[in-house]
JSON list of C-alpha atoms in Angstrom, two decimals:
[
{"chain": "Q", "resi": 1, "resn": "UNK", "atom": "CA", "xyz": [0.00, 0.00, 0.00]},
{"chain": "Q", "resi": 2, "resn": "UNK", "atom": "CA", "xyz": [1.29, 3.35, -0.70]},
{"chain": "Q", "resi": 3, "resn": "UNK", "atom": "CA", "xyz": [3.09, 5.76, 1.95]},
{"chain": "Q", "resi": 4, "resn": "UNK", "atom": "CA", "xyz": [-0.01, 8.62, 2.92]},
{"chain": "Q", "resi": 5, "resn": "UNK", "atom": "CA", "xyz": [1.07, 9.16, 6.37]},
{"chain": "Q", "resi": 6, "resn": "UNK", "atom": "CA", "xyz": [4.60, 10.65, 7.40]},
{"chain": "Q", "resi": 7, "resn": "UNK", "atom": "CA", "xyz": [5.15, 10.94, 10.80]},
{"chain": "Q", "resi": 8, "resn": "UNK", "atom": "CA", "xyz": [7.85, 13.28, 12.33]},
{"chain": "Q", "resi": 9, "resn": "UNK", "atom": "CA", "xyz": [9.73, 12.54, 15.21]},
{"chain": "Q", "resi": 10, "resn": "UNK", "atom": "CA", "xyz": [10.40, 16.84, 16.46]},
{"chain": "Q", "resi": 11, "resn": "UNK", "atom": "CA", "xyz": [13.52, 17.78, 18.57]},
{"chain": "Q", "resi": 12, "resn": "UNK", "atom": "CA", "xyz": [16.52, 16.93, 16.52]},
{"chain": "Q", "resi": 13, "resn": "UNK", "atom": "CA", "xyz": [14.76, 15.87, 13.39]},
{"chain": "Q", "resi": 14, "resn": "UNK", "atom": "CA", "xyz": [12.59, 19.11, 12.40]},
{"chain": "Q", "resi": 15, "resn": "UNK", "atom": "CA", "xyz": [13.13, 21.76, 15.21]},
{"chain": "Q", "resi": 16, "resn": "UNK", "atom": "CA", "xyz": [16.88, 22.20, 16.07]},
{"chain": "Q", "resi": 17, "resn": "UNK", "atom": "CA", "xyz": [16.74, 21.15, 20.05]},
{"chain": "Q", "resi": 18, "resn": "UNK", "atom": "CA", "xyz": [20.86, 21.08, 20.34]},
{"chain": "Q", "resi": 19, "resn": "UNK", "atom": "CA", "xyz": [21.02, 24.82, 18.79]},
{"chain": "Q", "resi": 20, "resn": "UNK", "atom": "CA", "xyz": [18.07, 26.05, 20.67]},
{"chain": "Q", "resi": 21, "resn": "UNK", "atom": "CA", "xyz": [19.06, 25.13, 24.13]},
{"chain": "Q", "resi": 22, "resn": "UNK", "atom": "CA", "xyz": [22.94, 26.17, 23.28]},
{"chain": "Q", "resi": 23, "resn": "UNK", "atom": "CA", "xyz": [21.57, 29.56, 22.43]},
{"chain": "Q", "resi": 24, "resn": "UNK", "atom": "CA", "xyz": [19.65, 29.24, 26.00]},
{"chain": "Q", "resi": 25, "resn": "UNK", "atom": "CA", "xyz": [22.05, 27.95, 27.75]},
{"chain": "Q", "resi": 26, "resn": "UNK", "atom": "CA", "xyz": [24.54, 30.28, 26.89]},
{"chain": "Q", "resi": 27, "resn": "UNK", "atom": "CA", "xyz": [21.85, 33.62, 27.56]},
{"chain": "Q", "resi": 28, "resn": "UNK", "atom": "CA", "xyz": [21.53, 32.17, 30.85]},
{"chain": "Q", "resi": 29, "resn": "UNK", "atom": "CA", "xyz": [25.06, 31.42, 31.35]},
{"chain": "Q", "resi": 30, "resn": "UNK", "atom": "CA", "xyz": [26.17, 34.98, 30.45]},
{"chain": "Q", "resi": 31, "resn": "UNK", "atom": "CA", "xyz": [23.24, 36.73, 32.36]},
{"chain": "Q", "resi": 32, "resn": "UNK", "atom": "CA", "xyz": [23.93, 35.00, 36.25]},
{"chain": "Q", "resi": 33, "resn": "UNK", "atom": "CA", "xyz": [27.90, 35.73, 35.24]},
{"chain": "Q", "resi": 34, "resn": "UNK", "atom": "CA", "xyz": [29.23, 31.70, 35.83]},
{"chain": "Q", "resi": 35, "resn": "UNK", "atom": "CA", "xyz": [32.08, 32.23, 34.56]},
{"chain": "Q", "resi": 36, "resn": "UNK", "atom": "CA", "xyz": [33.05, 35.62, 36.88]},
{"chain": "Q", "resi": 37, "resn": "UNK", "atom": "CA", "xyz": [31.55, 33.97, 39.88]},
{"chain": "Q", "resi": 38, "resn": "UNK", "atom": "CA", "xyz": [32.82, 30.20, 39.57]},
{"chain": "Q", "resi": 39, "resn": "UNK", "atom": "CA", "xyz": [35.54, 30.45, 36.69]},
{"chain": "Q", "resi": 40, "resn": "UNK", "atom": "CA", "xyz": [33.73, 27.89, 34.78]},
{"chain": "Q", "resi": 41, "resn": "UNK", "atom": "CA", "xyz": [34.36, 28.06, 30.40]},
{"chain": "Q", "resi": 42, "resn": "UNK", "atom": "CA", "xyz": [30.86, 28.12, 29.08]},
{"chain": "Q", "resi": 43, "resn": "UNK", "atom": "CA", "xyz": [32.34, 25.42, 26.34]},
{"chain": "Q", "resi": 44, "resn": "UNK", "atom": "CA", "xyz": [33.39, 23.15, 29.11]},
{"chain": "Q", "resi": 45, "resn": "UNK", "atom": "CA", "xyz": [29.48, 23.16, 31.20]},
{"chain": "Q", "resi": 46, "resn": "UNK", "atom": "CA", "xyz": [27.51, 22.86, 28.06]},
{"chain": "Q", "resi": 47, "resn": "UNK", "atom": "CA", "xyz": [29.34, 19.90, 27.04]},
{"chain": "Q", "resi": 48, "resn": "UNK", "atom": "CA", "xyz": [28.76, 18.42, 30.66]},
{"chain": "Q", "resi": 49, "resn": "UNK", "atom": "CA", "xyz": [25.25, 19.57, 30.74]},
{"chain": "Q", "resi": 50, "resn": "UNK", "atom": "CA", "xyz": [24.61, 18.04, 27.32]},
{"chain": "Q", "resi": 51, "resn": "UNK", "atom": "CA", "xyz": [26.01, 14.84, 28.21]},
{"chain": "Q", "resi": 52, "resn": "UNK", "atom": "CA", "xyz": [23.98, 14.29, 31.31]},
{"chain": "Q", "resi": 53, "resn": "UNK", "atom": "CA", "xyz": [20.96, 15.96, 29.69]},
{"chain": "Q", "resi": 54, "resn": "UNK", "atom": "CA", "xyz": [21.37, 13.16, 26.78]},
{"chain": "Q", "resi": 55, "resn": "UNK", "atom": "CA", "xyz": [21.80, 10.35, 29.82]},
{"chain": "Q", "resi": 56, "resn": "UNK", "atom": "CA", "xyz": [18.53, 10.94, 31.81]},
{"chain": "Q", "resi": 57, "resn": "UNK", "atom": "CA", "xyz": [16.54, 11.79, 28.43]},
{"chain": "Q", "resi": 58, "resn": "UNK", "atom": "CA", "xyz": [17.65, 7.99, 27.58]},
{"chain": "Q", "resi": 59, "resn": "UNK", "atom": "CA", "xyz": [16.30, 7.37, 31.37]},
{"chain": "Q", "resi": 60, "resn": "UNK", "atom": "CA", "xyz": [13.12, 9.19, 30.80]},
{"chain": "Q", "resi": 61, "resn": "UNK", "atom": "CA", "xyz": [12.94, 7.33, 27.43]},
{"chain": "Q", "resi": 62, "resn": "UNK", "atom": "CA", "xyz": [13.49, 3.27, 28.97]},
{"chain": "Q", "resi": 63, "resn": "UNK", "atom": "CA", "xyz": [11.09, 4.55, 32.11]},
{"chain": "Q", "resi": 64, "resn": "UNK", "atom": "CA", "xyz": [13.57, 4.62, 35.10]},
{"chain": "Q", "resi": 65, "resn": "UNK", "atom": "CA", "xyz": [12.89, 8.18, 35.66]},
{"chain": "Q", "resi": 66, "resn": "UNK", "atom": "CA", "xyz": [10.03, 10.89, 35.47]},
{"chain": "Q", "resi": 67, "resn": "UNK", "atom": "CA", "xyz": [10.32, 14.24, 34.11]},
{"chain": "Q", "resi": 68, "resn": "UNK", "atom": "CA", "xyz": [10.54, 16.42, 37.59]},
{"chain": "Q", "resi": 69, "resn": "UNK", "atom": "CA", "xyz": [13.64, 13.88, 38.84]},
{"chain": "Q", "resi": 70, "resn": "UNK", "atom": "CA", "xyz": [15.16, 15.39, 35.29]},
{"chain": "Q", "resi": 71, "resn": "UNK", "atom": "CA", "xyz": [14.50, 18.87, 35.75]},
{"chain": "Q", "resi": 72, "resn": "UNK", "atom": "CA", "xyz": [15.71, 18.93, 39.24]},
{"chain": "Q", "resi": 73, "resn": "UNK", "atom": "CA", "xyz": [18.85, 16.76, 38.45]},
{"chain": "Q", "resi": 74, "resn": "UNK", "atom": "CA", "xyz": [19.73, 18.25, 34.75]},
{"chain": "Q", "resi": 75, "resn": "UNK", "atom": "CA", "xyz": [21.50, 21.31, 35.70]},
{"chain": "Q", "resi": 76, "resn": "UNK", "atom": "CA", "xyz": [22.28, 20.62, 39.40]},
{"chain": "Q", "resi": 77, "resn": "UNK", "atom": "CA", "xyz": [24.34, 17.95, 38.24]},
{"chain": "Q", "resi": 78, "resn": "UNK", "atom": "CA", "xyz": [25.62, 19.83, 35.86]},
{"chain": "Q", "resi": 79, "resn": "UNK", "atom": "CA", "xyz": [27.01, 22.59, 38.62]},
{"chain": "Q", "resi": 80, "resn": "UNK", "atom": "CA", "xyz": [27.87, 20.02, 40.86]},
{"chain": "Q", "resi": 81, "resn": "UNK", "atom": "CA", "xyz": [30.50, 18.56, 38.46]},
{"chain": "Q", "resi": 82, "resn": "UNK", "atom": "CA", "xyz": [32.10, 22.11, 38.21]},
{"chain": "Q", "resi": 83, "resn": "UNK", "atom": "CA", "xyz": [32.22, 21.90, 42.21]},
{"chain": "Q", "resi": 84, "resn": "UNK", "atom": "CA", "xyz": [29.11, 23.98, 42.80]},
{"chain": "Q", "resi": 85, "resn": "UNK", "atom": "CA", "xyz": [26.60, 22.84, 45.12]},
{"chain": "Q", "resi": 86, "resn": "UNK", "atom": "CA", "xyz": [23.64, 25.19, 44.67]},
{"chain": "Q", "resi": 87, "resn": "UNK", "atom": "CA", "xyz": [20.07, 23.67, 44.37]},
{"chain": "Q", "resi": 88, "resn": "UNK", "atom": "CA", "xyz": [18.53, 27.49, 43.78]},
{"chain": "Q", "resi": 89, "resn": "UNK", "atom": "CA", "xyz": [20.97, 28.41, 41.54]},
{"chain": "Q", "resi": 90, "resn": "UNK", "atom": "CA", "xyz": [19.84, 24.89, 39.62]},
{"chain": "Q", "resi": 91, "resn": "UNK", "atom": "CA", "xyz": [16.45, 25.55, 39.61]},
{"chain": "Q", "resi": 92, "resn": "UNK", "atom": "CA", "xyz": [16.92, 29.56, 38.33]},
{"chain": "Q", "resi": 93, "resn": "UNK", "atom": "CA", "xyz": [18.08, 27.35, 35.18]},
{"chain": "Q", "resi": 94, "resn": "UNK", "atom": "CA", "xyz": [15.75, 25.07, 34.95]},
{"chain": "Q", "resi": 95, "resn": "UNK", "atom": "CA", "xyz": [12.72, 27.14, 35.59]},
{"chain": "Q", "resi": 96, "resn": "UNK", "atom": "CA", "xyz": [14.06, 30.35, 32.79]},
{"chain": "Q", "resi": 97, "resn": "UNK", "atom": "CA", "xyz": [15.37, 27.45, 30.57]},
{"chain": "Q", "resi": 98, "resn": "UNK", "atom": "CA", "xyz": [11.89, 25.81, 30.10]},
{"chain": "Q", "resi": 99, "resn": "UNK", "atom": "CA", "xyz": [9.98, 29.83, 29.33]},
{"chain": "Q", "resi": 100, "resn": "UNK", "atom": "CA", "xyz": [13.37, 31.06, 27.24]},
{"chain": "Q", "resi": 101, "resn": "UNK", "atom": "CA", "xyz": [14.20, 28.39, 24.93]},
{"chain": "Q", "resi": 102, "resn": "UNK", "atom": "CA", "xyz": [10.84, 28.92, 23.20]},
{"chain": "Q", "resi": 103, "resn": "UNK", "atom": "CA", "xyz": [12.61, 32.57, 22.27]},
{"chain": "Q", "resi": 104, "resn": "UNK", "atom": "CA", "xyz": [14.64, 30.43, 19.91]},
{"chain": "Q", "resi": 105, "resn": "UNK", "atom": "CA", "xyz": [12.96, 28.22, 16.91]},
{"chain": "Q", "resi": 106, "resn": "UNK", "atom": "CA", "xyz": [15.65, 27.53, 14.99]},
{"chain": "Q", "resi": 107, "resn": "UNK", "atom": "CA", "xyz": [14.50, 24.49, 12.26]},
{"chain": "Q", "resi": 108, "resn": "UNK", "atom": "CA", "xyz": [17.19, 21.99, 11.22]},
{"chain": "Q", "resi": 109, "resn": "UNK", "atom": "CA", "xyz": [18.42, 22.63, 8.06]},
{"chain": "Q", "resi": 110, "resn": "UNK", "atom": "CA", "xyz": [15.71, 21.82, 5.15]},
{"chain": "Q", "resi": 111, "resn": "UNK", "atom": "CA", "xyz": [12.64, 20.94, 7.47]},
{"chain": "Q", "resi": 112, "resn": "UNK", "atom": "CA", "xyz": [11.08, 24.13, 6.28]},
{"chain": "Q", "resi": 113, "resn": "UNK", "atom": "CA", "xyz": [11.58, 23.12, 2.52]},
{"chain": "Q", "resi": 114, "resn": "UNK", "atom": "CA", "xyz": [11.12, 19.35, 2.90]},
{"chain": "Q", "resi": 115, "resn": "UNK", "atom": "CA", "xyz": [7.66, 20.14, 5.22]},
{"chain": "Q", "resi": 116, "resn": "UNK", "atom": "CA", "xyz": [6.35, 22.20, 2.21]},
{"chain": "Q", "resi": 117, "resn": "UNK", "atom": "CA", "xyz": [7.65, 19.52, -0.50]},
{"chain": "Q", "resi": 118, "resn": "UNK", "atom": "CA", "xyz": [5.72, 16.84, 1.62]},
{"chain": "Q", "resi": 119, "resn": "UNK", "atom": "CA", "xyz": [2.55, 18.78, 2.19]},
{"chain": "Q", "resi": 120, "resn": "UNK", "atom": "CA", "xyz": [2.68, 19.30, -2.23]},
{"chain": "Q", "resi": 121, "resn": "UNK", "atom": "CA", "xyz": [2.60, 15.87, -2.87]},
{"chain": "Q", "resi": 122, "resn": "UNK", "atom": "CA", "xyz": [-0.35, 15.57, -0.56]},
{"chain": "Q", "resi": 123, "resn": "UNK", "atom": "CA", "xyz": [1.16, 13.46, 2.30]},
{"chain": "Q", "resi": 124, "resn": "UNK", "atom": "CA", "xyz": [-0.85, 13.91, 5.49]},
{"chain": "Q", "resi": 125, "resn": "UNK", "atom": "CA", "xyz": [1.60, 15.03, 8.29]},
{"chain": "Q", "resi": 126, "resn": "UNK", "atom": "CA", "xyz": [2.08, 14.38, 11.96]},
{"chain": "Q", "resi": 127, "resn": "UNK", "atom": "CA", "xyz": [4.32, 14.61, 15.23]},
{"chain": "Q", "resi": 128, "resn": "UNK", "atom": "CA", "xyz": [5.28, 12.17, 17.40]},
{"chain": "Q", "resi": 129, "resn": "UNK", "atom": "CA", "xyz": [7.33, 13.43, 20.34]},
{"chain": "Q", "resi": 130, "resn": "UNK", "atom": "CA", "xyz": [8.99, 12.34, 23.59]},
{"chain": "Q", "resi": 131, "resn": "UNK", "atom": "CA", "xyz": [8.83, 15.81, 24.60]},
{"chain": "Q", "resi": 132, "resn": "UNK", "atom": "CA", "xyz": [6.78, 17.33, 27.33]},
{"chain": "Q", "resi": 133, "resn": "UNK", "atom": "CA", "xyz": [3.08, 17.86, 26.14]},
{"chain": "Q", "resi": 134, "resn": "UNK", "atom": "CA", "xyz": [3.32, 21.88, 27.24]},
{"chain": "Q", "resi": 135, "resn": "UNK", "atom": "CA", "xyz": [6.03, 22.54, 24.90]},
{"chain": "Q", "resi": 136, "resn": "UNK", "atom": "CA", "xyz": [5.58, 20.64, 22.17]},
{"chain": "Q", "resi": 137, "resn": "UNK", "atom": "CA", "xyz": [2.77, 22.65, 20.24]},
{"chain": "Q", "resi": 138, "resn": "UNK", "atom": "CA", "xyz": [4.03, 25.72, 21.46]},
{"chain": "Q", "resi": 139, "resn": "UNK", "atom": "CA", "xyz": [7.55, 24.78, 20.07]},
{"chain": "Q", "resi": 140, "resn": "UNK", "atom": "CA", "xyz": [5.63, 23.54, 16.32]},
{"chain": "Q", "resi": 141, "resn": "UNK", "atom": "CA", "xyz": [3.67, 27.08, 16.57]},
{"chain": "Q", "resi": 142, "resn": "UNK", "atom": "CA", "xyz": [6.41, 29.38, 17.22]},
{"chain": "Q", "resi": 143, "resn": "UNK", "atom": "CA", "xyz": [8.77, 27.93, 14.62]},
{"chain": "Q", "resi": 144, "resn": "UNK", "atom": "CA", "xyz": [5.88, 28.35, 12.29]},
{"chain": "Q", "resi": 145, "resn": "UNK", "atom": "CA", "xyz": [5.03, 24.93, 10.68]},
{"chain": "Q", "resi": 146, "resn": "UNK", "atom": "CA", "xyz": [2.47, 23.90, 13.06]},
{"chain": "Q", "resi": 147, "resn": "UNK", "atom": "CA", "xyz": [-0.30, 24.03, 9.80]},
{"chain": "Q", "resi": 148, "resn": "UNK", "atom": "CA", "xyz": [1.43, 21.42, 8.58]},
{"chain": "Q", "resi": 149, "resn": "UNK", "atom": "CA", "xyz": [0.53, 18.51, 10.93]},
{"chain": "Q", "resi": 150, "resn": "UNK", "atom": "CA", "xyz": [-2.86, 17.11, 10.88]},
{"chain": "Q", "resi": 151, "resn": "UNK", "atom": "CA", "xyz": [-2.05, 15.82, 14.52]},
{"chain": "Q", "resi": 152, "resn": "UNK", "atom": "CA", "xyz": [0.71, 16.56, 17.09]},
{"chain": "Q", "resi": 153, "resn": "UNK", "atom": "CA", "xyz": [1.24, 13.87, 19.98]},
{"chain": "Q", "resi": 154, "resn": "UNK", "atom": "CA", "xyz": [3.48, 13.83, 22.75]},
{"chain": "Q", "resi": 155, "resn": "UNK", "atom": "CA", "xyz": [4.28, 11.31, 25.26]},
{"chain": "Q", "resi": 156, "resn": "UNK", "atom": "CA", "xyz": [2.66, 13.06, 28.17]},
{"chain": "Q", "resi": 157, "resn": "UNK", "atom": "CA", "xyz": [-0.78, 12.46, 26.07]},
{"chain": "Q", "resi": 158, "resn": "UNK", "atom": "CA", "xyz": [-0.05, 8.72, 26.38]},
{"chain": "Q", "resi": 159, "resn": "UNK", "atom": "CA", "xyz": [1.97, 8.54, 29.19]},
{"chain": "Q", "resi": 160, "resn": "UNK", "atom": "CA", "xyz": [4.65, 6.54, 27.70]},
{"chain": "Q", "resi": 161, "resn": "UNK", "atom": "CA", "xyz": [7.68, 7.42, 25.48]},
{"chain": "Q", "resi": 162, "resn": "UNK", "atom": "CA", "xyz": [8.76, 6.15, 22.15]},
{"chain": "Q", "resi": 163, "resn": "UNK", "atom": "CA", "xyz": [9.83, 2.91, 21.56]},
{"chain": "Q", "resi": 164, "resn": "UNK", "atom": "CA", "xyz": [7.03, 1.91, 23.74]},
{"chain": "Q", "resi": 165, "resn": "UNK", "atom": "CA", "xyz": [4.15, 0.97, 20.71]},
{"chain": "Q", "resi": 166, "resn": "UNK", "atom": "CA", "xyz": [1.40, 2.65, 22.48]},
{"chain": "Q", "resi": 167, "resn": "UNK", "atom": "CA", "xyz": [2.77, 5.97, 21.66]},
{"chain": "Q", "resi": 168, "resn": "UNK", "atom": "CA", "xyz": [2.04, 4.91, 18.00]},
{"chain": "Q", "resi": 169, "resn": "UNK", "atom": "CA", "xyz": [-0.66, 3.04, 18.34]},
{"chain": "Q", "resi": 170, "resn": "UNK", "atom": "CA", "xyz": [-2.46, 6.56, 20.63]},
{"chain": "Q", "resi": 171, "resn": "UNK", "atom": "CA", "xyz": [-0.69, 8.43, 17.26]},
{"chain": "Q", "resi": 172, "resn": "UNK", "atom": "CA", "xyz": [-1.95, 6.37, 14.37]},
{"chain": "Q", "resi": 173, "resn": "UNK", "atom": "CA", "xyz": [-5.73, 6.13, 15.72]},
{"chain": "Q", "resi": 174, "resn": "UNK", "atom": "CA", "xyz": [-5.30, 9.77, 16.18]},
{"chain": "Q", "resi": 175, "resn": "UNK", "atom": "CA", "xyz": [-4.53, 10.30, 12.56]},
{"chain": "Q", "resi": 176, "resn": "UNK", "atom": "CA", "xyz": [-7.14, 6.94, 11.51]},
{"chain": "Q", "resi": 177, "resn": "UNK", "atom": "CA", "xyz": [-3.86, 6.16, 9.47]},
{"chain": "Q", "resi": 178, "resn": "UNK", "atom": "CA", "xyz": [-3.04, 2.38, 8.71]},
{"chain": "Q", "resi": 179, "resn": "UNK", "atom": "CA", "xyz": [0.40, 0.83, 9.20]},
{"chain": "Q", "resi": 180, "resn": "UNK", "atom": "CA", "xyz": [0.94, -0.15, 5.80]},
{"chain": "Q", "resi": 181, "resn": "UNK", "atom": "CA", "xyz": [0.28, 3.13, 4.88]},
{"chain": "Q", "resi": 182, "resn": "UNK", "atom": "CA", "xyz": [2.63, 4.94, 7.48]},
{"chain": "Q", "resi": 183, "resn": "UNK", "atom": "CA", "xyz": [6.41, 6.01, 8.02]},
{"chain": "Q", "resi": 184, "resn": "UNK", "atom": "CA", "xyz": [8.33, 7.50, 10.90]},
{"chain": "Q", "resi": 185, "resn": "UNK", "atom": "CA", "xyz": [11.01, 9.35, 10.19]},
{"chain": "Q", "resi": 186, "resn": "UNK", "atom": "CA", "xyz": [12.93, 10.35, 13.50]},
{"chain": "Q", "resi": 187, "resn": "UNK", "atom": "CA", "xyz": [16.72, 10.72, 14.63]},
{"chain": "Q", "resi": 188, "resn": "UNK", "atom": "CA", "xyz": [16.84, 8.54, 17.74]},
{"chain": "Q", "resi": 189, "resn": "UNK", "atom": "CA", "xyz": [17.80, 5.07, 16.80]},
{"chain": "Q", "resi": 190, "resn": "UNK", "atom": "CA", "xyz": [16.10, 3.41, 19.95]},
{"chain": "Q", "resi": 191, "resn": "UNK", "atom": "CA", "xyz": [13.09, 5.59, 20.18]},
{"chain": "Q", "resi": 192, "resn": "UNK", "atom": "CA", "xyz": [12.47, 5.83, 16.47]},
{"chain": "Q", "resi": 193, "resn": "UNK", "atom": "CA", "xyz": [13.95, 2.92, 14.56]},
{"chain": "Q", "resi": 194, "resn": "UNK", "atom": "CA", "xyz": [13.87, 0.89, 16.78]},
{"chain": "Q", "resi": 195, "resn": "UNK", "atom": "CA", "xyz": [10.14, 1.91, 18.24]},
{"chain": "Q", "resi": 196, "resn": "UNK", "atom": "CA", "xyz": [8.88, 1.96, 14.55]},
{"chain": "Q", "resi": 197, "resn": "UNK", "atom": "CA", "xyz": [10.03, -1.21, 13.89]},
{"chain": "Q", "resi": 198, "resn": "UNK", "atom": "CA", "xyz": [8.84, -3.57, 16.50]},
{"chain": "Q", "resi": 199, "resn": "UNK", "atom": "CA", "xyz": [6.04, -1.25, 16.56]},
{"chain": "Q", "resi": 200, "resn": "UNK", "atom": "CA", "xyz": [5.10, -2.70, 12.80]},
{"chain": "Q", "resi": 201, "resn": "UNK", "atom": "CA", "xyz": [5.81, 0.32, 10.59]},
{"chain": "Q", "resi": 202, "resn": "UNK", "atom": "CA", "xyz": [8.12, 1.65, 8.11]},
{"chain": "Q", "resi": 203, "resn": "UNK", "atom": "CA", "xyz": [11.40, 4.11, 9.29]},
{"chain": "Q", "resi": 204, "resn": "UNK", "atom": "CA", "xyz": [13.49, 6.17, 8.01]},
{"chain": "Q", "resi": 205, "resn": "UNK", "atom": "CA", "xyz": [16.47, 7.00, 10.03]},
{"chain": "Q", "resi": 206, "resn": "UNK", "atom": "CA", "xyz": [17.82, 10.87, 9.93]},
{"chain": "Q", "resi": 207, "resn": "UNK", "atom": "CA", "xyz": [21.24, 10.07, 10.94]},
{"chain": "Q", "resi": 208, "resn": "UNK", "atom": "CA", "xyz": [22.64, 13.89, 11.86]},
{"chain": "Q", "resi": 209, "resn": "UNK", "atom": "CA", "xyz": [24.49, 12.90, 13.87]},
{"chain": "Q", "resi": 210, "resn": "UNK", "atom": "CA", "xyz": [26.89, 10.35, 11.01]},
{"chain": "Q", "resi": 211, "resn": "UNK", "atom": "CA", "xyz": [26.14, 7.54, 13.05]},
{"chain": "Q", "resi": 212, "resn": "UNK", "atom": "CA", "xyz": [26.67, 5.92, 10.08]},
{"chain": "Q", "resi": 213, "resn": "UNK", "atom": "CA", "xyz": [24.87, 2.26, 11.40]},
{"chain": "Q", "resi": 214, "resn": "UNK", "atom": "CA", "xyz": [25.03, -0.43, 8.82]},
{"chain": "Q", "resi": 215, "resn": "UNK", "atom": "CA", "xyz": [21.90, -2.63, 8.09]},
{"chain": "Q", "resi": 216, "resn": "UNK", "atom": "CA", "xyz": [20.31, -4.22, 5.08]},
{"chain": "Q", "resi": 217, "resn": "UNK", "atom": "CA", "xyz": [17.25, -2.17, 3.88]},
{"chain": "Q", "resi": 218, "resn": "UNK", "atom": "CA", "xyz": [17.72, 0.49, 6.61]},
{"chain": "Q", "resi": 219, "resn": "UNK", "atom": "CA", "xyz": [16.54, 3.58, 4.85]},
{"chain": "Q", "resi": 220, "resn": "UNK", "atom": "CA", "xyz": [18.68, 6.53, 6.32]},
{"chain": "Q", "resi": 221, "resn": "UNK", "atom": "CA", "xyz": [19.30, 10.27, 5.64]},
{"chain": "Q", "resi": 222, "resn": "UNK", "atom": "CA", "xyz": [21.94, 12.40, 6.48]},
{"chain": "Q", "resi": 223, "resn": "UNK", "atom": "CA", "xyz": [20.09, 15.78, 5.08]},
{"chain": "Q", "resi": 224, "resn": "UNK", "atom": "CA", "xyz": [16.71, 16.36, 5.48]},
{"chain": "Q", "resi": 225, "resn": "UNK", "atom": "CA", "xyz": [16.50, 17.31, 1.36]},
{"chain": "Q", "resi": 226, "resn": "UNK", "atom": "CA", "xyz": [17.59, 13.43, 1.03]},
{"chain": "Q", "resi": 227, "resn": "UNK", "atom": "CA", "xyz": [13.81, 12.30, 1.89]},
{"chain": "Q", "resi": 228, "resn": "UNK", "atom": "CA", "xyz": [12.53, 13.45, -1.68]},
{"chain": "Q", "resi": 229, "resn": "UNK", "atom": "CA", "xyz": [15.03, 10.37, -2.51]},
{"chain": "Q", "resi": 230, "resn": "UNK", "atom": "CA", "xyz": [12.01, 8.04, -0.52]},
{"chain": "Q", "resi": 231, "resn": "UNK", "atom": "CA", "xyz": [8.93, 9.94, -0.56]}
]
């Protein structure tokens, strides 16, 4: 059966997470002067905050952990490997990270073009995100291609993440779309490919990241413009 529903995975595959909260970040950073009160290189805490944001987002995702342990542990731990023990300090960055991020809605490159492609050949669009349910929408509106989705789910709708197949299956009824007639395209091997898969329908991998994983029949991208190869 032909492809007539294209589901997007959104942070990392359409809206440009990594860039959005560096641009945060950073504000924040600058503003509550880190590096004049603790010495600490701005390069130096965002990589440590983005390697223990990635760790409990993978927690979040396999269900050891609920969202308020990771915004009360994300940047806590992050000061805490720098030697600073300050839980208000912590939550300042939590609570003006959440409201200041949405000041940034940078796309990845080509999801503006490729969404517009997509919506010309008369593909009906959609969102599936492990993202929380308050920001989700707001992040599709502000960036400006909300219109394009016929239905935007996130995880807190469920109540489980991706690769957990009721995510889809809540998604797909959602949309009344079929599995034969569906595709997920999404960045997150586990939650995506992996998800879609035992899940029942068809992936494509957006492999930004030059994971560069080698399996028969795996259709991957490395540039969003590399879709119109599949679709």
């Amino acid at each position: 059966m032909k492809i007539q529903h294209i589901f997007f995975d959104l942070d990392n595959t359409l809206w440009d997470h990594r860039k959005n909260a560096y641009l945060t970040i950073k504000t924040l950073f600058e503003k509550q002067e880190i590096n004049l009160k603790y010495g600490i290189d701005f390069e130096e805490f965002h990589a440590v905050y983005h390697e223990i944001n990635e760790k409990l987002w993978e927690d979040i995702r396999d269900g050891l952990i609920g969202k308020e342990y990771l915004r009360k542990h994300r940047f806590y731990d992050t000061f805490n490997r720098f030697g600073v023990d300050d839980e208000e300090l912590s939550q300042f960055f939590e609570e003006h990270f959440l409201d200041k991020i949405l000041n940034h809605n940078e796309l990845v490159e080509g999801a503006a073009y490729i969404l517009e492609y997509l919506k010309s050949k008369k593909y009906t669009l959609h969102i599936i995100s492990n993202g929380f349910q308050e920001v989700t929408e707001r992040k599709c509106i502000l960036s400006g291609i909300a219109h394009y989705f016929q239905t935007i789910t996130s995880a807190d709708s469920v109540g489980v993440r991706k690769p957990k197949p009721e995510i889809f299956e809540y998604s797909l009824g959602l949309s009344k779309a079929l599995k034969e007639e569906s595709i997920l395209i999404g960045d997150d091997w586990v939650a995506d490919v992996v998800g879609a898969r035992n899940f029942g329908i068809d992936v494509i991998f957006f492999d930004v990241y030059h994971e560069n994983r080698q399996e028969e029949n795996l259709k991957a991208v490395t540039h969003l413009l590399q879709l119109k190869e599949y679709l």
